[in-house]
Amino acid sequence: ENVRCNARLAIFEGVRYALIFGDDDSTNQRVEATRRDFAANVSHELKTPLGAISLMAEAMLESRDDPEAVDHFGRRVLKEATRMGSLVNELIGLSRLQEGRIPDFAQVDVDPLIDDALAAASVSAEVAEISLITDDPIGLHVQGDRTLLLTALSNLLVNAINHSSAGDVVSVSRKVSKVDDVDMVCIAVTDRGIGIAPADQQRVFERFFRVDKARSRATGGTGLGLAIVKHVAASHGGHIGLWSRPGTGSTFSLYIPIDPSDSDTGSANTEEL
Ligand code: ADP
């Protein structure tokens, strides 16, 4: 399984290489294999909810005299259709990102971005009895697409909530971090949930990879959340870091370069503090 996983990662890297240089035969073959793999995954992911929708529509027709059954199957049809809808939306978003199309670059305030992501996750957190906590504002900006950054942070928060237990805490922290001489804002989402085994830590960023498919389905996951986070980070000149230990929890850290006009203010603030 691990060998296959490494081969798939290599193939994925091969795509970027192929886009830049792509004319030798083995590269073309790798690109073709990736495409086939992806198409097979997409078909499978769409077929499952579609099959469920057909079955439940039939059940609804058969039990049209029983309002309770109609209500039950109707709700399930709606749930599966909603899942298909979000899968298709996420696929479209991901393919735009992979094409490098990022329409709305502007200055984004980091603190309100975190506030909005926390607000969006607050209802799911309340339902799951998870406390969301965060640290003090940092007063910095990044250059980016606010909607994409919000999606990335929300995906990390939803995952953290879904892999924690009632009574747990999920925290969001922010700091400045120098990576290869570039000042980055590091926004970290930490949970004390089930954690991720070392062998799966790279794979969770692959499209459609889930450690536990049943759990992912039950929570409405598409298996694309972290692939999207990874591409959002890369398209902003940043990256995503992961620390995790099974049974202890996980920290996903989103690194985005700080706005150049903040660089002076940033260090001035640090000195003042
Ligand atoms: P999904 O839609 O299944 O959440 P993601 O791409 O967001 O898809 O995540 C891929 C897989 O990574 C999940 O199915 C889960 O197995 C694992 N995962 C993601 N976040 C966490 C986390 N905070 N704790 C434990 N496992 C996680």
JSON list of C-alpha atoms in Angstrom, two decimals, residues 10 16 20 28 34 65 71 79 129 137 155 168 171 176 191 198 205 212 222 227 232 239:
[
{"chain": "A", "resi": 10, "resn": "ALA", "atom": "CA", "xyz": [5.49, 10.88, -7.58]},
{"chain": "A", "resi": 16, "resn": "ARG", "atom": "CA", "xyz": [3.81, 19.92, -12.50]},
{"chain": "A", "resi": 20, "resn": "ILE", "atom": "CA", "xyz": [6.61, 23.03, -17.46]},
{"chain": "A", "resi": 28, "resn": "ASN", "atom": "CA", "xyz": [3.21, 11.98, -20.78]},
{"chain": "A", "resi": 34, "resn": "THR", "atom": "CA", "xyz": [-2.91, 10.63, -13.13]},
{"chain": "A", "resi": 65, "resn": "ASP", "atom": "CA", "xyz": [-49.28, 6.55, 0.73]},
{"chain": "A", "resi": 71, "resn": "ASP", "atom": "CA", "xyz": [-40.57, 12.40, 4.54]},
{"chain": "A", "resi": 79, "resn": "LYS", "atom": "CA", "xyz": [-28.85, 15.04, 1.87]},
{"chain": "A", "resi": 129, "resn": "GLU", "atom": "CA", "xyz": [-19.96, 20.25, 21.98]},
{"chain": "A", "resi": 137, "resn": "PRO", "atom": "CA", "xyz": [-5.08, 39.77, 17.23]},
{"chain": "A", "resi": 155, "resn": "ASN", "atom": "CA", "xyz": [-11.89, 23.29, 5.96]},
{"chain": "A", "resi": 168, "resn": "ASP", "atom": "CA", "xyz": [-12.71, 18.77, 23.49]},
{"chain": "A", "resi": 171, "resn": "SER", "atom": "CA", "xyz": [-7.76, 26.27, 19.03]},
{"chain": "A", "resi": 176, "resn": "VAL", "atom": "CA", "xyz": [4.85, 35.52, 12.40]},
{"chain": "A", "resi": 191, "resn": "ASP", "atom": "CA", "xyz": [-7.26, 19.69, 17.91]},
{"chain": "A", "resi": 198, "resn": "PRO", "atom": "CA", "xyz": [2.63, 8.85, 10.35]},
{"chain": "A", "resi": 205, "resn": "PHE", "atom": "CA", "xyz": [-3.49, 16.01, 1.19]},
{"chain": "A", "resi": 212, "resn": "ASP", "atom": "CA", "xyz": [-11.80, 6.38, 7.46]},
{"chain": "A", "resi": 222, "resn": "THR", "atom": "CA", "xyz": [-15.81, 14.84, 0.14]},
{"chain": "A", "resi": 227, "resn": "ALA", "atom": "CA", "xyz": [-6.28, 19.02, -1.27]},
{"chain": "A", "resi": 232, "resn": "VAL", "atom": "CA", "xyz": [-4.84, 27.53, -1.71]},
{"chain": "A", "resi": 239, "resn": "HIS", "atom": "CA", "xyz": [2.44, 26.08, 2.26]}
]
